[in-house]
Coordinates of C-alpha atoms and ligand atoms in Angstrom, one line a residue:
M1 CA 108.4 118.5 102.7
K2 CA 106.3 118.0 99.6
A3 CA 104.5 114.7 98.8
L4 CA 101.9 113.3 96.3
I5 CA 98.8 112.4 98.3
C6 CA 95.9 110.0 97.8
E7 CA 93.3 110.9 99.9
A8 CA 90.5 108.7 98.6
Y9 CA 90.8 105.8 96.3
G10 CA 89.6 106.8 92.9
P11 CA 90.7 108.6 89.6
I12 CA 94.5 109.1 89.2
D13 CA 93.4 113.0 88.6
N14 CA 92.5 113.2 92.2
L15 CA 96.0 112.8 93.6
V16 CA 97.2 116.3 94.9
I17 CA 100.6 117.5 96.1
K18 CA 100.8 118.7 99.7
D19 CA 103.3 119.9 102.3
I20 CA 103.4 117.4 105.1
P21 CA 105.8 117.0 108.1
S22 CA 108.9 115.1 107.6
P23 CA 108.3 111.6 108.6
V24 CA 110.4 110.1 111.7
P25 CA 112.3 106.8 111.3
G26 CA 111.4 103.9 113.7
A27 CA 114.4 102.0 115.4
R28 CA 114.9 99.8 112.4
Q29 CA 114.1 102.5 109.5
L30 CA 115.9 105.2 107.6
L31 CA 114.9 108.6 106.5
I32 CA 115.8 109.0 102.9
E33 CA 116.0 112.3 100.8
V34 CA 114.3 110.7 97.5
R35 CA 116.5 111.4 94.5
A36 CA 114.6 109.1 91.9
A37 CA 111.4 107.2 92.3
A38 CA 110.3 104.9 89.7
V39 CA 106.8 104.5 88.5
N40 CA 105.4 100.9 88.4
F41 CA 101.9 99.7 87.1
P42 CA 101.0 98.7 90.6
D43 CA 101.3 102.4 91.6
A44 CA 98.3 103.1 89.3
L45 CA 96.1 100.1 90.8
M46 CA 97.0 101.1 94.3
V47 CA 95.7 104.7 94.0
Q48 CA 92.5 103.4 92.4
G49 CA 91.9 100.8 95.2
L50 CA 92.4 98.1 92.6
Y51 CA 95.5 96.5 93.9
Q52 CA 95.7 93.6 96.5
V53 CA 97.4 95.9 98.8
K54 CA 95.2 98.8 100.2
P55 CA 97.1 101.2 102.4
P56 CA 95.2 103.2 104.8
L57 CA 94.0 106.6 103.7
P58 CA 95.7 109.2 103.0
F59 CA 98.9 107.6 101.7
T60 CA 101.7 108.6 99.2
P61 CA 102.3 106.2 96.4
G62 CA 105.5 105.2 95.0
A63 CA 107.2 101.9 95.6
E64 CA 110.8 102.0 94.9
I65 CA 113.3 104.8 95.5
S66 CA 116.9 105.8 95.4
G67 CA 118.4 108.6 97.5
I68 CA 120.6 109.9 100.4
V69 CA 120.0 108.8 103.9
K70 CA 119.1 111.8 106.1
A71 CA 118.8 110.0 109.5
V72 CA 118.6 106.4 110.9
G73 CA 116.8 104.8 113.6
A74 CA 118.3 103.6 117.0
E75 CA 118.7 99.9 115.7
V76 CA 119.9 100.6 112.3
K77 CA 123.7 99.2 111.9
H78 CA 124.7 99.0 108.4
F79 CA 123.7 102.5 107.1
K80 CA 124.5 106.3 108.2
A81 CA 123.5 109.7 107.0
G82 CA 125.0 110.5 103.6
D83 CA 124.9 106.9 102.2
R84 CA 123.5 106.5 98.7
V85 CA 120.9 104.0 98.7
I86 CA 118.2 102.0 97.0
A87 CA 115.1 100.9 98.8
I88 CA 111.8 99.2 98.2
V89 CA 109.2 101.0 100.1
G90 CA 106.0 99.9 99.0
Q91 CA 104.6 103.2 99.2
G92 CA 105.7 106.7 100.2
G93 CA 108.2 107.3 97.3
F94 CA 106.6 110.1 95.5
A95 CA 107.8 112.7 98.1
E96 CA 110.8 114.7 99.0
E97 CA 111.5 112.4 101.8
C98 CA 110.4 108.8 102.3
L99 CA 110.8 106.1 105.2
A100 CA 112.3 102.7 104.3
D101 CA 113.1 99.6 106.5
A102 CA 116.6 98.9 106.7
A103 CA 115.9 95.2 105.8
K104 CA 114.6 96.4 102.4
T105 CA 117.3 99.1 101.6
M106 CA 120.5 98.4 99.9
S107 CA 123.7 100.5 98.8
L108 CA 123.6 102.0 95.5
P109 CA 126.0 99.9 93.7
A110 CA 129.5 101.8 92.5
G111 CA 128.8 103.3 89.0
M112 CA 124.9 103.3 89.1
D113 CA 123.2 106.6 89.0
F114 CA 120.0 107.4 91.1
E115 CA 117.7 107.0 88.3
T116 CA 119.0 103.5 87.4
G117 CA 119.0 102.6 90.9
A118 CA 115.4 103.5 91.5
A119 CA 114.4 101.6 88.2
L120 CA 116.3 98.3 88.8
V121 CA 115.0 96.3 91.7
L122 CA 111.5 95.7 91.4
T123 CA 111.2 94.8 87.9
Y124 CA 114.4 93.1 87.6
C125 CA 114.0 91.0 90.7
T126 CA 110.4 90.3 89.5
S127 CA 111.8 88.9 85.8
L128 CA 114.7 87.0 87.4
H129 CA 112.7 85.4 90.0
A130 CA 109.9 84.5 87.6
L131 CA 112.4 83.0 84.9
R132 CA 115.0 81.3 87.1
D133 CA 113.1 80.3 90.1
C134 CA 109.4 79.8 88.9
G135 CA 109.9 78.9 85.2
H136 CA 113.3 77.2 85.4
L137 CA 114.4 78.7 82.0
Q138 CA 117.1 77.0 80.4
A139 CA 119.8 77.9 77.9
G140 CA 118.7 77.3 74.5
E141 CA 114.9 77.3 75.3
T142 CA 112.6 79.7 73.5
L143 CA 111.0 82.5 75.9
V144 CA 108.2 84.6 74.8
V145 CA 107.8 88.0 76.6
L146 CA 104.3 89.8 76.3
G147 CA 103.9 93.3 77.1
A148 CA 107.7 93.2 76.4
A149 CA 108.3 97.0 76.1
G150 CA 107.0 97.7 79.6
G151 CA 108.8 97.7 82.9
V152 CA 108.8 94.0 83.7
G153 CA 109.0 93.2 80.0
I154 CA 112.1 94.8 79.4
A155 CA 113.9 93.2 82.3
A156 CA 112.6 89.9 81.0
I157 CA 114.2 90.1 77.6
E158 CA 117.6 91.2 79.2
I159 CA 117.5 88.5 81.7
G160 CA 116.3 85.9 79.1
K161 CA 119.1 86.7 76.8
A162 CA 121.5 86.8 79.9
M163 CA 120.4 83.2 80.7
G164 CA 120.9 82.1 77.2
A165 CA 117.3 81.8 75.7
R166 CA 116.1 82.7 72.5
V167 CA 113.7 85.9 73.3
I168 CA 110.6 86.6 71.3
A169 CA 109.2 89.8 72.1
A170 CA 105.6 90.6 71.8
A171 CA 104.0 94.1 72.2
S172 CA 101.4 96.4 70.6
S173 CA 103.1 98.6 68.3
D174 CA 106.4 98.6 65.8
D175 CA 107.7 101.5 67.9
K176 CA 107.6 99.5 71.2
L177 CA 109.0 96.3 69.4
E178 CA 112.0 98.3 68.0
L179 CA 113.0 99.1 71.7
C180 CA 112.6 95.4 72.3
K181 CA 115.0 94.8 69.6
R182 CA 117.6 97.4 71.0
V183 CA 117.7 95.6 74.3
G184 CA 118.4 92.1 72.8
A185 CA 115.2 90.5 71.6
D186 CA 115.9 88.0 68.7
D187 CA 112.2 88.2 67.1
T188 CA 109.4 90.2 67.8
V189 CA 105.4 89.8 67.3
N190 CA 103.1 92.8 67.1
Y191 CA 100.0 91.5 68.7
S192 CA 97.8 94.5 67.4
T193 CA 98.5 93.2 63.7
E194 CA 99.6 89.7 63.9
N195 CA 98.1 86.5 65.2
L196 CA 100.0 85.7 68.4
K197 CA 99.6 82.0 68.4
D198 CA 100.4 81.6 64.6
R199 CA 103.3 83.8 64.7
I200 CA 104.9 82.2 67.7
N201 CA 104.3 78.7 66.0
E202 CA 105.9 80.1 62.8
L203 CA 108.8 81.6 64.6
T204 CA 109.4 78.2 66.5
A205 CA 108.9 76.1 63.2
G206 CA 105.7 74.5 64.8
K207 CA 107.4 73.2 68.0
G208 CA 106.1 76.1 70.3
A209 CA 107.8 78.2 73.0
D210 CA 109.2 76.6 76.0
V211 CA 108.2 79.6 78.5
V212 CA 105.8 82.7 78.2
Y213 CA 106.3 85.5 80.5
D214 CA 102.8 87.2 81.0
P215 CA 102.3 90.3 82.7
V216 CA 99.4 91.4 80.4
G217 CA 96.5 89.0 80.8
G218 CA 93.4 89.9 79.1
P219 CA 92.7 88.6 75.5
Y220 CA 96.7 87.6 75.2
T221 CA 97.0 85.0 77.6
E222 CA 95.0 82.0 75.9
P223 CA 96.8 82.5 72.4
A224 CA 100.2 82.6 74.0
L225 CA 99.3 79.4 76.2
R226 CA 98.1 77.4 73.1
A227 CA 101.6 78.3 71.5
L228 CA 103.5 76.6 74.4
A229 CA 105.5 73.4 73.3
W230 CA 105.5 70.1 75.3
H231 CA 106.4 70.8 78.9
G232 CA 106.1 74.5 78.4
R233 CA 105.4 77.0 81.1
L234 CA 103.3 80.0 81.5
L235 CA 104.3 82.5 83.9
V236 CA 101.2 84.4 85.5
I237 CA 103.1 88.0 86.4
G238 CA 100.0 90.3 86.2
F239 CA 97.0 91.5 84.3
A240 CA 97.8 95.0 82.9
A241 CA 95.0 94.7 80.2
G242 CA 92.7 94.4 83.1
D243 CA 90.8 91.2 82.5
I244 CA 92.1 88.0 84.5
P245 CA 91.7 85.4 81.9
K246 CA 89.7 82.2 82.6
I247 CA 91.7 79.3 80.9
P248 CA 90.3 75.9 79.9
L249 CA 92.5 73.4 81.8
N250 CA 92.6 71.0 78.9
L251 CA 95.2 73.3 77.5
A252 CA 97.6 72.3 80.4
L253 CA 96.7 68.7 80.1
L254 CA 97.4 68.2 76.4
K255 CA 101.0 69.1 76.3
E256 CA 101.8 68.7 80.0
R257 CA 102.1 72.3 80.3
S258 CA 102.5 74.2 83.6
I259 CA 100.5 77.5 84.8
V260 CA 102.9 79.1 87.4
G261 CA 101.9 82.0 89.5
V262 CA 104.7 84.6 90.3
Y263 CA 104.5 86.9 93.3
W264 CA 108.0 88.4 93.8
G265 CA 106.9 90.6 96.8
D266 CA 106.0 87.6 98.9
S267 CA 108.8 85.3 97.5
T268 CA 111.3 87.6 99.2
K269 CA 109.6 86.7 102.7
H270 CA 109.5 82.9 102.0
D271 CA 113.0 82.7 100.4
P272 CA 115.1 85.6 101.8
A273 CA 118.4 83.9 100.8
G274 CA 116.9 83.3 97.3
H275 CA 116.3 86.9 96.9
L276 CA 119.8 88.0 98.0
A277 CA 121.3 85.7 95.7
N278 CA 119.1 87.1 92.7
L279 CA 120.1 90.8 93.8
H280 CA 123.8 89.6 93.8
Q281 CA 123.2 88.2 90.2
L282 CA 121.5 91.6 88.9
H283 CA 124.6 93.6 90.5
A284 CA 126.9 91.2 88.5
W285 CA 125.2 91.6 85.5
F286 CA 124.9 95.3 85.9
A287 CA 128.7 95.6 86.4
A288 CA 129.3 93.6 83.3
G289 CA 127.1 95.6 81.2
T290 CA 124.7 92.6 80.6
I291 CA 121.6 94.5 81.9
R292 CA 120.8 98.3 81.5
P293 CA 117.5 99.5 82.7
V294 CA 115.8 101.7 80.1
V295 CA 114.5 105.0 81.7
S296 CA 112.7 106.6 79.0
E297 CA 111.4 109.8 80.7
H298 CA 111.5 112.0 83.9
F299 CA 108.9 113.8 85.7
S300 CA 109.2 116.5 88.5
L301 CA 107.3 115.6 91.8
A302 CA 104.5 118.2 90.7
A303 CA 103.9 116.1 87.6
A304 CA 103.8 112.7 89.2
A305 CA 100.1 111.9 88.9
D306 CA 100.9 112.6 85.0
A307 CA 103.5 109.9 85.2
I308 CA 101.0 107.4 86.9
A309 CA 98.4 108.2 84.3
K310 CA 100.8 107.4 81.6
I311 CA 101.6 103.8 82.8
A312 CA 97.8 103.3 83.3
N313 CA 97.2 104.3 79.7
R314 CA 99.7 102.1 78.1
Q315 CA 102.2 104.8 77.1
V316 CA 105.3 103.8 78.7
K317 CA 108.4 102.2 77.2
G318 CA 110.9 100.9 79.6
K319 CA 110.7 102.7 83.1
I320 CA 109.8 106.3 83.8
V321 CA 110.9 108.2 87.1
V322 CA 109.9 111.0 89.3
L323 CA 112.7 113.3 90.5
P324 CA 111.4 114.9 93.6
N325 CA 114.5 116.9 94.5
T326 CA 115.4 118.6 91.2
Ligands
NAP1 N1 103.8 89.2 90.1 C1 104.6 90.0 90.5 O1 105.5 89.8 91.3 C2 104.6 91.4 89.8 C3 105.6 92.2 90.0 C4 105.8 93.4 89.5 C5 104.8 93.7 88.7 N2 103.6 93.0 88.3 C6 102.5 93.3 87.5 O2 103.2 93.3 86.1 C7 102.3 94.0 85.3 C8 103.1 95.1 84.4 O3 103.7 95.8 85.2 P1 104.9 96.9 84.7 O4 105.1 97.9 85.8 O5 105.8 96.2 83.8 O6 103.7 97.6 83.7 P2 104.1 98.6 82.3 O7 105.4 99.0 82.2 O8 102.9 99.4 82.2 O9 103.9 97.2 81.2 C9 102.6 96.7 81.1 C10 102.5 96.3 79.7 O10 101.2 95.9 79.5 C11 100.7 96.1 78.2 N3 99.3 96.4 78.4 C12 98.4 95.7 77.6 N4 97.1 96.1 77.6 C13 97.2 97.3 78.6 C14 96.3 98.3 79.2 N5 95.0 98.1 79.1 N6 96.7 99.1 80.1 C15 98.1 99.1 80.3 N7 98.9 98.4 79.8 C16 98.7 97.3 78.8 C17 101.5 97.3 77.6 O11 102.1 96.8 76.6 P3 101.6 96.7 75.0 O12 101.0 98.1 74.9 O13 102.9 96.6 74.3 O14 100.6 95.6 75.0 C18 102.4 97.5 78.7 O15 103.6 97.9 78.2 C19 101.2 94.6 86.3 O16 100.1 94.0 86.1 C20 102.0 94.6 87.8 O17 101.0 94.7 88.5 C21 103.7 91.9 89.0

């Protein structure tokens, strides 16, 4: 079977497509024919050796997939060949076939296509966990989403609205902000052309925002933190801009603001029941039409490295997916 291979940490251009043997599932694993594999920012970091997880080389990137079960290990009880599933695999997804742990696999919900299934779990679970479990976002509060047209950003807009918040989307172009409006943002800030702190203060009549969702870091975090209201919460999601900001802590003291780290992957190990409850919530919102992942582009497996380069180069709106078997 064909797979995208990272032979050495380094430039995304160095990724190659190779024919490798089909993997064999362990006792609690499934072998899945991959129908769609979503591209996430950590894929770009991982192949460059810049992510907190550094898989042994060589490896195939691709963290979340949907597809059809081909075979199951001896101890797998709830899945069988032919089932349509979604799986969080961490790596291995940009391939015709992929192994998944049964514990991290779920049935593809009725009415959901493979692309949507692949694009749902990582970003929407991250944003729901961040806003509900870490940020305690309340109905009527104001939420600012940075990098709002990206994968986790679009999910944060939709979930913020579903939780009853007023959502201010912040992004680098009017084109990206138009998408944010389409998925429900109430107001927008173009942080390439507008002063982020001043614009948030203007939009909140000087009160400031209650929660900032920050997957970007770099030069955007401090002005957003300065625009947080009394008891505001800054949710630290990631650093897509590259730099990890160093924040003067008096900004937390002055308005009793909180700076809250979010690590969805590890949170599922610490609170599996909470994770399951969040998945049920997402399925219910999907069934009701409240959330709809935006898949803006498809790539063949041969072009998977281009897809990873595109997300690294700030060119993606919503989610993009690789379709290895079409
Ligand atoms: N903590 C967790 O549990 C968790 C889970 C999933 C993802 N993450 C992290 O969240 C971040 C976003 O992930 P994602 O998959 O949503 O990525 P994404 O779709 O690429 O979105 C990231 C956004 O960051 C902005 N950005 C600003 N400067 C950038 C730069 N130099 N290069 C690339 N993007 C830049 C872009 O928006 P503008 O152009 O509008 O600025 C882009 O849309 C990543 O750092 C990822 O590692 C964290």
